[in-house]
Tab-separated table of C-alpha atoms in Angstrom:
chain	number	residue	atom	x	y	z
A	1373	UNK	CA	-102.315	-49.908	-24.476
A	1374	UNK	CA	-98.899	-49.609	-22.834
A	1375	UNK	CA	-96.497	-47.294	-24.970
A	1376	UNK	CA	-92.893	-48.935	-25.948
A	1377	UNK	CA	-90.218	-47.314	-23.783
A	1378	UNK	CA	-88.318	-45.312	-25.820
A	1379	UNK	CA	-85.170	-46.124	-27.009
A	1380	UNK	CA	-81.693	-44.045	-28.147
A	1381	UNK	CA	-80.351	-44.874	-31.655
A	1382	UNK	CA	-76.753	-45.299	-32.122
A	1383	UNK	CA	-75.745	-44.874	-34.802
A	1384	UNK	CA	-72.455	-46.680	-36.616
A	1385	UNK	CA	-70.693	-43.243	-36.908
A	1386	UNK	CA	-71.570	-41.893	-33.352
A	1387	UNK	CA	-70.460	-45.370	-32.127
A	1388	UNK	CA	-67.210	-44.848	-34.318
A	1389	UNK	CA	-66.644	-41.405	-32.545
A	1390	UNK	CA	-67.004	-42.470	-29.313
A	1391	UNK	CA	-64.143	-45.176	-29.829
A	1392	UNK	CA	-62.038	-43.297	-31.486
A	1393	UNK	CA	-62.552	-40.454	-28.387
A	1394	UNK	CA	-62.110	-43.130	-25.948
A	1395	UNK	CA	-58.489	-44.139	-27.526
A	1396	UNK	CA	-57.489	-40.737	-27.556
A	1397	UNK	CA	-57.963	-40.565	-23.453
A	1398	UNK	CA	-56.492	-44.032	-23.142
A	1399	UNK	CA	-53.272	-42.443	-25.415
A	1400	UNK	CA	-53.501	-39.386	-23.441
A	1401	UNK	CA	-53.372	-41.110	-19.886
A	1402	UNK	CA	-50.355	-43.578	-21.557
A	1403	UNK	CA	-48.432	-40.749	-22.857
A	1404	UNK	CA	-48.992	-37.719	-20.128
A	1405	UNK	CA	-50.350	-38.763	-17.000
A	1406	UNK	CA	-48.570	-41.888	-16.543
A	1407	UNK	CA	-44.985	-40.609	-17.382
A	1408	UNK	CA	-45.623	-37.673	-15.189
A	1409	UNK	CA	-46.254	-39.850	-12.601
A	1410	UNK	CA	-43.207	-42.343	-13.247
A	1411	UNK	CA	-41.191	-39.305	-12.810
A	1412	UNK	CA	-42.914	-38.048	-9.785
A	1413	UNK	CA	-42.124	-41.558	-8.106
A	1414	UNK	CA	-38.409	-41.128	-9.497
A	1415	UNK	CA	-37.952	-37.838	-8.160
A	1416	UNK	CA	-39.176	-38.688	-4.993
A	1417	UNK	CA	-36.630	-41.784	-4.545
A	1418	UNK	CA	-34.036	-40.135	-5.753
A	1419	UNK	CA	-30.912	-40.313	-3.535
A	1420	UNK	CA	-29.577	-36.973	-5.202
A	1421	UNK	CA	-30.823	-34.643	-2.358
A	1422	UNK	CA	-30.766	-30.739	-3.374
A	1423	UNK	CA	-30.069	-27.969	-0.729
A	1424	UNK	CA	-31.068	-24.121	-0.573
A	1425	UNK	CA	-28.676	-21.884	-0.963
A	1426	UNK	CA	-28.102	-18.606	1.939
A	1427	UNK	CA	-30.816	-16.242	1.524
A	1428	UNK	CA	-28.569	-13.672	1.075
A	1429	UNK	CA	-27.030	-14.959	-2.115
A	1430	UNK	CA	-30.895	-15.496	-3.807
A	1431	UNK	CA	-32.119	-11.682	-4.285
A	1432	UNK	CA	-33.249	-10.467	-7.540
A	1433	UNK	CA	-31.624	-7.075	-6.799
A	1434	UNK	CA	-29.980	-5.718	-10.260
A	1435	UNK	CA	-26.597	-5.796	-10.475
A	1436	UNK	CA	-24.843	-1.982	-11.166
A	1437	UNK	CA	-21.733	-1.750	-12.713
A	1438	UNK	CA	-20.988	1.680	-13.720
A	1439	UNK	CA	-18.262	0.974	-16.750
A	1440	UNK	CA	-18.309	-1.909	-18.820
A	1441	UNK	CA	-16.771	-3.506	-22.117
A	1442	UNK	CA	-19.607	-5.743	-23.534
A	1443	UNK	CA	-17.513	-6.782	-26.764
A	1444	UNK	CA	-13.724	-7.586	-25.928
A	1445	UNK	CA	-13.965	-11.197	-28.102
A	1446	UNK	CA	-13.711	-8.504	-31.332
A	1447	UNK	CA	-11.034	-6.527	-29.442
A	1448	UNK	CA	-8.603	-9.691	-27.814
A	1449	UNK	CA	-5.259	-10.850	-29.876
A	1450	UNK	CA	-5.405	-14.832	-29.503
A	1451	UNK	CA	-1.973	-15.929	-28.157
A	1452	UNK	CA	-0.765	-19.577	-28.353
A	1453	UNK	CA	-3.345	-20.704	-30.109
A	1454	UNK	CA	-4.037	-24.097	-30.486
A	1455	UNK	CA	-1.220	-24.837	-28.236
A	1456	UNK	CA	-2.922	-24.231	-25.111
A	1457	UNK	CA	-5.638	-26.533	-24.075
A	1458	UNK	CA	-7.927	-25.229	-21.527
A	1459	UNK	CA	-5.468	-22.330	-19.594
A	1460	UNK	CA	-7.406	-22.026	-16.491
A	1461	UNK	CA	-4.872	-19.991	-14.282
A	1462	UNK	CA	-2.070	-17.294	-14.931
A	1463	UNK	CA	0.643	-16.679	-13.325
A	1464	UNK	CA	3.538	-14.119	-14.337
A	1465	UNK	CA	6.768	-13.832	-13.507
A	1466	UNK	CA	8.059	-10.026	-14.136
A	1467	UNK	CA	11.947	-10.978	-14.101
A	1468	UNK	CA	12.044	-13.466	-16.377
A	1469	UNK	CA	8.929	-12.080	-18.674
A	1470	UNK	CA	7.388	-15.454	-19.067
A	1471	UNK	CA	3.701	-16.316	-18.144
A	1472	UNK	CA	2.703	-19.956	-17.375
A	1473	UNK	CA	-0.253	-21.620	-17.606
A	1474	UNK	CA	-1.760	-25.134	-16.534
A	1475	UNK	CA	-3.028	-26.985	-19.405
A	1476	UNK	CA	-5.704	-29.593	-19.368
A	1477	UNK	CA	-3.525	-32.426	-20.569
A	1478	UNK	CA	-1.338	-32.363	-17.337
A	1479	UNK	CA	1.258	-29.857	-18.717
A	1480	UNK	CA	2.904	-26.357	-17.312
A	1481	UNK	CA	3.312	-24.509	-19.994
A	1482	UNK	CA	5.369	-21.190	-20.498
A	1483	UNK	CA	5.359	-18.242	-23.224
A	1484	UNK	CA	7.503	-14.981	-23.062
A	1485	UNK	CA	5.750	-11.882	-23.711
A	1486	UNK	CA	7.563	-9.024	-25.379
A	1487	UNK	CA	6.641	-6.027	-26.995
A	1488	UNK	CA	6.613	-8.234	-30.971
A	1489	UNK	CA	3.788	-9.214	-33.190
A	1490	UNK	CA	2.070	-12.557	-30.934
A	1491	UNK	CA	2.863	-14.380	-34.011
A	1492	UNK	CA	6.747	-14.049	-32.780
A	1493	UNK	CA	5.937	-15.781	-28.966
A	1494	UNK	CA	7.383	-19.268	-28.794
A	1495	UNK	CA	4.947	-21.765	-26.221
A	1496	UNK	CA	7.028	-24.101	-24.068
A	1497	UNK	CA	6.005	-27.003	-22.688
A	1498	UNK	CA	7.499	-26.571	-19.199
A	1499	UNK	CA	6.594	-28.920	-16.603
A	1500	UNK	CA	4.341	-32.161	-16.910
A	1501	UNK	CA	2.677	-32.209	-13.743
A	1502	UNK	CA	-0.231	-34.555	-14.767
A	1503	UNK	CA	-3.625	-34.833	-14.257
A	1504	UNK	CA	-5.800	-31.341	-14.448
A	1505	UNK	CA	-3.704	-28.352	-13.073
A	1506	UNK	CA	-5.872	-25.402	-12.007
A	1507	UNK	CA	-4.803	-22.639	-10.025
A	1508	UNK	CA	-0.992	-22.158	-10.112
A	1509	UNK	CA	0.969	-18.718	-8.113
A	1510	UNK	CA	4.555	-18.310	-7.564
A	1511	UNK	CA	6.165	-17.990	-4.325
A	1512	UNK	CA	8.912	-15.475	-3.006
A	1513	UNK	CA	11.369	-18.194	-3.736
A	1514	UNK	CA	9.883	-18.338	-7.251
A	1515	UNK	CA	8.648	-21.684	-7.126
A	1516	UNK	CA	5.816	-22.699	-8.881
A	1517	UNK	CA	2.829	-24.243	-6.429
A	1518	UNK	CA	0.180	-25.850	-8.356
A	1519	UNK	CA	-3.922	-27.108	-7.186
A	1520	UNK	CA	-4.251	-30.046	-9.020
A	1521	UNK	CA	-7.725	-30.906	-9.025
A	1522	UNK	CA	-7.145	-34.963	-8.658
A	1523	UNK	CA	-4.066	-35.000	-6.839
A	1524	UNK	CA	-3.868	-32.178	-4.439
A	1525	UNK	CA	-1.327	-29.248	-3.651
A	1526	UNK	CA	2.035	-29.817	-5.659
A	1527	UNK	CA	4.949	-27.530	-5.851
A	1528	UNK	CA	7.729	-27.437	-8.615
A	1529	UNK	CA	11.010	-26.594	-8.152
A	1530	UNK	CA	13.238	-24.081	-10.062
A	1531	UNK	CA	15.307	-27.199	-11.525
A	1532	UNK	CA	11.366	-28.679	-12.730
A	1533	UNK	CA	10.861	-31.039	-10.273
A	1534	UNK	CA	7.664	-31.723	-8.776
A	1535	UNK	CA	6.743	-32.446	-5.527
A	1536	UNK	CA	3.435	-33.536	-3.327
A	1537	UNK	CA	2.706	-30.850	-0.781
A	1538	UNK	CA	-0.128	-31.836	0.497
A	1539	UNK	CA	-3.194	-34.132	-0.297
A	1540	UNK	CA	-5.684	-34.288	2.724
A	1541	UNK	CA	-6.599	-32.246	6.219
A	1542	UNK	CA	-8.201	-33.409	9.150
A	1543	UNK	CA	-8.441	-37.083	7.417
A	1544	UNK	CA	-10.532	-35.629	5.048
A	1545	UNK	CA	-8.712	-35.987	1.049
A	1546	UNK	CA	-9.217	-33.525	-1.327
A	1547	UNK	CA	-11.503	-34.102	-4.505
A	1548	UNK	CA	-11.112	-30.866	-6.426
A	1549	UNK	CA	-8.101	-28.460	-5.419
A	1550	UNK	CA	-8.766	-25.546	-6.999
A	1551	UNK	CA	-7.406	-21.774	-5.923
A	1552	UNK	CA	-4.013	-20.962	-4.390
A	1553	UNK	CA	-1.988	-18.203	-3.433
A	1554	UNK	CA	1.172	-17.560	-1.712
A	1555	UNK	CA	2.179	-15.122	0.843
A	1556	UNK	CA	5.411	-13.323	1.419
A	1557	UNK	CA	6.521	-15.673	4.616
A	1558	UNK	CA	5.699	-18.650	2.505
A	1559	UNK	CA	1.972	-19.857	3.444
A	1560	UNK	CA	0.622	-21.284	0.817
A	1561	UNK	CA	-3.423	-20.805	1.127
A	1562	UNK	CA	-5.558	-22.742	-1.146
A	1563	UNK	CA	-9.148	-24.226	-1.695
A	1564	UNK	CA	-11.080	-27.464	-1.792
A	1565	UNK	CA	-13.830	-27.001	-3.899
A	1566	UNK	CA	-15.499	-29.672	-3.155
A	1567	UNK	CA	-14.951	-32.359	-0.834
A	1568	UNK	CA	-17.406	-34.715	-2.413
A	1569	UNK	CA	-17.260	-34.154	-5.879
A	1570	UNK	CA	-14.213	-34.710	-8.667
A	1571	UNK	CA	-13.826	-31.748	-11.291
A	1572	UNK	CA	-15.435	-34.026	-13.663
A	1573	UNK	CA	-18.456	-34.333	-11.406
A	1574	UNK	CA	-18.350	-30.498	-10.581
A	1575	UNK	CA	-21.813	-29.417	-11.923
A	1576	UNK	CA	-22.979	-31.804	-9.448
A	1577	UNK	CA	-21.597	-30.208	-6.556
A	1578	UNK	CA	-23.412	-26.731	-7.779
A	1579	UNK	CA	-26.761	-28.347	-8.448
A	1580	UNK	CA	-26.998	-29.797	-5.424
A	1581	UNK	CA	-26.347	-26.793	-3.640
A	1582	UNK	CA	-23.902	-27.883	-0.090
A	1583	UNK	CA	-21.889	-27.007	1.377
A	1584	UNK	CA	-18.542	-29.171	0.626
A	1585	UNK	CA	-15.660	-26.594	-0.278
A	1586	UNK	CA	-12.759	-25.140	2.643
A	1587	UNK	CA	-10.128	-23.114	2.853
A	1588	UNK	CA	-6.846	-24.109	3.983
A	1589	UNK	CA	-3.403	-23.496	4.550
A	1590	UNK	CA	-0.018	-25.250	3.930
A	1591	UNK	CA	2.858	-24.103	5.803
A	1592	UNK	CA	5.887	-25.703	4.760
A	1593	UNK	CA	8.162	-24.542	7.929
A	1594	UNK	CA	5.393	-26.143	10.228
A	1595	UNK	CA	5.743	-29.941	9.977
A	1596	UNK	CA	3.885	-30.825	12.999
A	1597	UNK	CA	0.841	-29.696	11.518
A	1598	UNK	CA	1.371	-28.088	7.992
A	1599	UNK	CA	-2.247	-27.975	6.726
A	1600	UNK	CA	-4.904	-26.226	8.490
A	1601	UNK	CA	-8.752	-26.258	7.611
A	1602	UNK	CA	-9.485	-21.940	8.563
A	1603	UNK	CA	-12.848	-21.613	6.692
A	1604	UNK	CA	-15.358	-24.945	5.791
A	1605	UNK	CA	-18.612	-25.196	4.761
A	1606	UNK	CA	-18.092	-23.586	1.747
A	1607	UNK	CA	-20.031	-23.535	-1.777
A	1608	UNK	CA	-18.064	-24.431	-4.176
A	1609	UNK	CA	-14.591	-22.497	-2.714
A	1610	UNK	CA	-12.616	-21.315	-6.084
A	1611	UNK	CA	-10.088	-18.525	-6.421
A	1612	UNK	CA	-7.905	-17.389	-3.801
A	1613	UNK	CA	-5.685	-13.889	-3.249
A	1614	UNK	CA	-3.377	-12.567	-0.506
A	1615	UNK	CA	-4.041	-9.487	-0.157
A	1616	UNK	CA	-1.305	-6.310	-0.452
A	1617	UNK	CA	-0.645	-6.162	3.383
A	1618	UNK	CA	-0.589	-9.888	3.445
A	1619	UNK	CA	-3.593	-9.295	6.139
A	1620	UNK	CA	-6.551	-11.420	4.418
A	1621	UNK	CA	-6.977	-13.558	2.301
A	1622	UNK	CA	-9.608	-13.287	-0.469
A	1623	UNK	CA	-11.382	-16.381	-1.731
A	1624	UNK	CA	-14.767	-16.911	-4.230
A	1625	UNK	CA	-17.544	-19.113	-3.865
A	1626	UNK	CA	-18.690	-19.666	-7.454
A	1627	UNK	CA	-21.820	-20.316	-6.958
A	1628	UNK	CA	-22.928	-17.612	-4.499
A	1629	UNK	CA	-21.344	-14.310	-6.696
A	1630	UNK	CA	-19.495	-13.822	-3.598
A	1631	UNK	CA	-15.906	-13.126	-2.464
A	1632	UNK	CA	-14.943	-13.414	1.251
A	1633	UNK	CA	-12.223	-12.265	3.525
A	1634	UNK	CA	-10.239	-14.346	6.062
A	1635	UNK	CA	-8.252	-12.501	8.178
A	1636	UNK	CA	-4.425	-14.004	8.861
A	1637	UNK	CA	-3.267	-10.950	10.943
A	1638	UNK	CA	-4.806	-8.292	13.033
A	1639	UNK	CA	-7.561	-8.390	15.610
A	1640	UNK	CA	-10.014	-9.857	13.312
A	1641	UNK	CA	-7.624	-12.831	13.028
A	1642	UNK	CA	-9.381	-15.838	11.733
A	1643	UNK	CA	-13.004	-14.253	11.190
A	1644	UNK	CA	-14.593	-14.210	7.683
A	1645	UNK	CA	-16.151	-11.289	6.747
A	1646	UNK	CA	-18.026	-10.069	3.103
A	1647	UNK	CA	-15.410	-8.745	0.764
A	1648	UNK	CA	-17.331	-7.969	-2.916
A	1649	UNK	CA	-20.764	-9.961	-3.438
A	1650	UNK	CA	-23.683	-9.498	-5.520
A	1651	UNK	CA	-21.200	-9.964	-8.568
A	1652	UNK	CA	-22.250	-9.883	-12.076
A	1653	UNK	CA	-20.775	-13.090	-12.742
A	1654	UNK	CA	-20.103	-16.546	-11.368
A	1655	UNK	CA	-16.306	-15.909	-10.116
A	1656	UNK	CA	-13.425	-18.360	-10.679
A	1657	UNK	CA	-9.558	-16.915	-9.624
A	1658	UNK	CA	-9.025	-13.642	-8.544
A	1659	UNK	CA	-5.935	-12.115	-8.948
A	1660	UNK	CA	-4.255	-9.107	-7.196
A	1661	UNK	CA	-2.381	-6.888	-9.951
A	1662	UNK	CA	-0.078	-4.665	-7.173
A	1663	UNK	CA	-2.178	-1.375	-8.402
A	1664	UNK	CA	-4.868	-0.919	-6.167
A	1665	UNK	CA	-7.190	-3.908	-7.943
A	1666	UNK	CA	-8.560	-7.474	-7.821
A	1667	UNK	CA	-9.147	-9.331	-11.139
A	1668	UNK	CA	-11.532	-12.042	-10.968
A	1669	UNK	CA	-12.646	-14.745	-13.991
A	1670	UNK	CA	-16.401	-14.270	-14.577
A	1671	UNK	CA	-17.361	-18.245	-15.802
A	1672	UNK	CA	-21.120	-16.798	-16.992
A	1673	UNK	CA	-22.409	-13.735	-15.960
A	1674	UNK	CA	-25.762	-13.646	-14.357
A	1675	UNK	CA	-28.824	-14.688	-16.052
A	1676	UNK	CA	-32.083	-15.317	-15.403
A	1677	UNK	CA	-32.341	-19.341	-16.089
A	1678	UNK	CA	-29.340	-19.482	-13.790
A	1679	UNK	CA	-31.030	-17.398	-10.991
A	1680	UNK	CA	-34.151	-19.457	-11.398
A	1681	UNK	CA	-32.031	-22.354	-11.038
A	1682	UNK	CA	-30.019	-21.687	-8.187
A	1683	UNK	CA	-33.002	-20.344	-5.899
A	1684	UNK	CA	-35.198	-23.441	-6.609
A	1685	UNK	CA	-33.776	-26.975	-5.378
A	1686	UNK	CA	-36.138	-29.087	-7.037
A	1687	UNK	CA	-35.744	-27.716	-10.450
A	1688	UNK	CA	-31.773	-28.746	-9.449
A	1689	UNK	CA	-32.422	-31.979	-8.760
A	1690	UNK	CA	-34.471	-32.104	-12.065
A	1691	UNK	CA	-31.778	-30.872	-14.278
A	1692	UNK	CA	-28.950	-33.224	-12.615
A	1693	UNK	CA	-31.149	-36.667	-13.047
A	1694	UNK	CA	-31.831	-35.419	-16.662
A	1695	UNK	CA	-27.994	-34.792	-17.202
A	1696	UNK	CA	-27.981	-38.670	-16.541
A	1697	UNK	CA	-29.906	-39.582	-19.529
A	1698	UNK	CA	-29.021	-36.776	-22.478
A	1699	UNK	CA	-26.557	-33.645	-22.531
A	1700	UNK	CA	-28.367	-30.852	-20.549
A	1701	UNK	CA	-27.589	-27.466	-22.783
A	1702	UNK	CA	-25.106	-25.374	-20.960
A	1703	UNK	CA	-26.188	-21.894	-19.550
A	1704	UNK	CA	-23.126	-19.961	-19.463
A	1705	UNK	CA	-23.125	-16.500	-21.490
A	1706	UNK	CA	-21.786	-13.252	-21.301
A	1707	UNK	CA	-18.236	-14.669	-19.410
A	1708	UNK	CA	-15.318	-12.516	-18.901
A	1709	UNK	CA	-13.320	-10.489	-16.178
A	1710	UNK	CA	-14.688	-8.130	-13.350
A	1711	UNK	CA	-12.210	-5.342	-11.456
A	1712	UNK	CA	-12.365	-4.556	-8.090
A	1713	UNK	CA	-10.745	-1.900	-6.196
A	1714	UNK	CA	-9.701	-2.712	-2.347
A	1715	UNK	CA	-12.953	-1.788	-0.876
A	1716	UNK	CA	-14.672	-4.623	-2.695
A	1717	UNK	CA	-16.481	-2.352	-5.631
A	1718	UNK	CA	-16.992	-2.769	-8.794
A	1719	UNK	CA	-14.959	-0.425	-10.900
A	1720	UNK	CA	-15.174	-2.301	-14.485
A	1721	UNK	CA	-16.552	-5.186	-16.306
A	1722	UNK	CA	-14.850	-7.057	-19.606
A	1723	UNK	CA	-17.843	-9.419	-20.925
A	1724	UNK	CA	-18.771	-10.974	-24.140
A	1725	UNK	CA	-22.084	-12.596	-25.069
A	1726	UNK	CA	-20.023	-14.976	-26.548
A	1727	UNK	CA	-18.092	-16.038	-23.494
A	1728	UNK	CA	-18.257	-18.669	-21.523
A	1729	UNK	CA	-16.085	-20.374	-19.016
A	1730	UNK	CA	-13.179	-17.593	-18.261
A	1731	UNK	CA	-11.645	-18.793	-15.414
A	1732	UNK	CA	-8.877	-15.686	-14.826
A	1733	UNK	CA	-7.742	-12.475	-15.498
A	1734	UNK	CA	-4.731	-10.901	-15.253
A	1735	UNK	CA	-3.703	-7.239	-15.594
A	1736	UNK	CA	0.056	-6.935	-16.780
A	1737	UNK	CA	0.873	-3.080	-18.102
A	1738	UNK	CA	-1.912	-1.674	-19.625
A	1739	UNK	CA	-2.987	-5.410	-20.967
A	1740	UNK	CA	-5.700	-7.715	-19.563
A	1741	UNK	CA	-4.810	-11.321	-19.870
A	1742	UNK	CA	-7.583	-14.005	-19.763
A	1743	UNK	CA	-7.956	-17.901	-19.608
A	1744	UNK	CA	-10.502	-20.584	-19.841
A	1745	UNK	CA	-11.291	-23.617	-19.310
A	1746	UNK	CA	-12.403	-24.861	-22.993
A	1747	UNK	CA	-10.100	-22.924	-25.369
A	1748	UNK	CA	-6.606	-23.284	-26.723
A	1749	UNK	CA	-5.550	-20.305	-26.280
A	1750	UNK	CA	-5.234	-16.763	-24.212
A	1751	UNK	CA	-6.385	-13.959	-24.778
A	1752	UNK	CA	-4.998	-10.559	-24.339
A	1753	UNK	CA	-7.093	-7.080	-24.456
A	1754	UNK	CA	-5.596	-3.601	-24.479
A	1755	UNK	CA	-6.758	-1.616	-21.928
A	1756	UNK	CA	-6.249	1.452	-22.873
A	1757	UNK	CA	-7.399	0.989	-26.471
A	1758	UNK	CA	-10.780	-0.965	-24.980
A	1759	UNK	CA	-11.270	0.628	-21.654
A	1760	UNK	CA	-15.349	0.107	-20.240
A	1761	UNK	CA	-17.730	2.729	-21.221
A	1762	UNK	CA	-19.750	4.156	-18.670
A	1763	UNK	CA	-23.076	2.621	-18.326
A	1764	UNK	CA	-25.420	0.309	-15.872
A	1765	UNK	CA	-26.524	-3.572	-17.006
């Protein structure tokens, strides 16, 4: 007699659990693996096409800074407040007493600073220029010259009247003028930030990591050729100084912690060289104060999501198609205003972690004047009551 085969015995429960564990991988392949994959395909056809950034610039060295001021938000006297709207640059004129500022609703504005209470300075609106005025520096002929970031290089009279320098070079227009500085013949040097992207877009031009900024000139006794490209390929090219011998000029890439030299005189004429890198910060303008240092706008200071970000292209490219669909948090922390001495070295930090987007720094006496891009206001910090204490970050 032939046995019956034998047979397995489902039964209604097991059959139940095997459903239900069979909808769980259909859900999980619907909701991981296929979105993962969507945005594989979407990364890959992309047209937003990251670059790497100089080796140089992507070391996880530590930064040392021997004094430093962690807390000058507690310390700072607000001036203007409320009635200046995103002061990027400063630029102070020491006969008159009045600083200016370039507001982000097109206007110059002007305060006088005295020895009073700050609730006894009067803000002016000076000059409407228009559009986004960023760096701004006076000339020996005390006229005001002005990088607006739409336009392009403006000057403004003494009787307020405002005039188009210069817009373009080598048929190339300008999309974000940014720095400027003037030297004692005249030369007005100044920086495209980025020859691709507005100051709207600006972020952009950072996470995709090119080179589109130069450095230029505008000489206004020189009409045959009045603007001259003398440094391109630049990342992001922000401040700008003249330096004390009116030898170099100083400028900032923003992205790179770096400051370079071009030479204007000498037998380096028109070479770059390395002036202060490995900064703590992301620099903005850097200003000379006629005492032996450079004053330069930290926007963040260096962190470790920005490192990460900055070294690796793809997680760029990432974060800029995601800025597309929802508001990407900002990064920036710990802002503020580095010192420099001649040599390029560090000789004192002025940070909050509450800082973000100080675009300039100003020494004036014994007080440190600071802008931004986002408040309404300027702040000023007493350096001799709030000098850095000595200690490494």
């Amino acid at each position: 007699m032939t046995k019956p085969k034998s047979e397995t015995y489902l039964s209604p429960t097991t059959t139940t659990t095997t459903n239900k564990e069979n909808m769980r991988s259909g859900w999980f392949l619907f909701l991981i693996v296929i979105p993962v994959l969507t945005a594989m395909i979407l990364y890959q056809v992309d047209e937003f096409d990251t670059g790497s950034l100089p080796k140089s610039t992507l070391s996880w060295k530590p930064v040392k800074v021997s004094k430093h001021n962690d807390h000058i938000v507690e310390s700072s006297h607000r001036i203007g407040e409320g009635q200046l709207p995103g002061p990027e640059d400063l630029a102070y004129d020491s006969e008159t007493g009045f600083i200016y500022t370039g507001c982000n609703d097109g206007w110059i504005r002007r305060l006088k600073l005295t020895t009073d209470s700050e609730s006894d300075l009067k803000v002016e609106d000076w000059v409407y220029v228009g559009g986004r005025p960023l760096g701004i520096a006076f000339g020996p002929d005390k006229q005001l010259i002005v990088a607006e970031s739409g336009k392009g290089l403006m000057k403004v009279t003494k009787e307020g009247k405002v005039e188009l320098l210069t817009d373009e070079a080598e048929g190339l227009k300008f999309r974000l003028t940014d720095g400027v500085d003037v030297a004692d013949d005249g030369v007005i040097y100044f920086t495209d930030a980025s020859s691709k992207y507005s100051l709207d877009d600006h972020m952009l031009d950072v996470l995709e990591g090119r080179p589109y900024g130069r450095l230029m000139s505008f000489d206004a006794t020189n009409s045959a050729n009045s603007t001259k490209v003398l440094a391109r390929d630049l990342y992001f090219a922000n401040g700008v100084a003249v330096s004390p011998e009116n030898d170099f000029v100083v400028f900032c890439e923003t992205p790179l912690r770096s400051c370079s030299r071009y030479y204007i005189k000498g037998e380096k004429m028109g070479s770059v060289d390395v002036f202060a890198d490995n900064l703590p910060g992301y620099p903005d303008n850097i200003r000379y104060d006629g005492e032996g240092q450079y004053w330069i706008g930290l926007a963040s200071g260096r962190t470790l999501v920005s490192d990460v970000m900055l070294r690796y292209p793809f997680i760029r490219k990432a974060t800029a198609m995601l800025s597309r669909f929802v508001n990407v948090p900002h990064i920036l922390q710990d802002g503020g205003v580095v010192a420099v001495n001649l040599s390029g070295e560090v000789t004192g930090l002025y940070t909050d972690a509450g800082l973000a987007s100080v675009t300039v720094g100003i020494k004036i006496g014994d007080q440190l004047y600071y802008g931004s891009l986002v408040q309404t206001y300027i702040s000023r910090l007493d350096l001799t009551k709030h000098a850095p204490a000595e200690r490494d970050i």
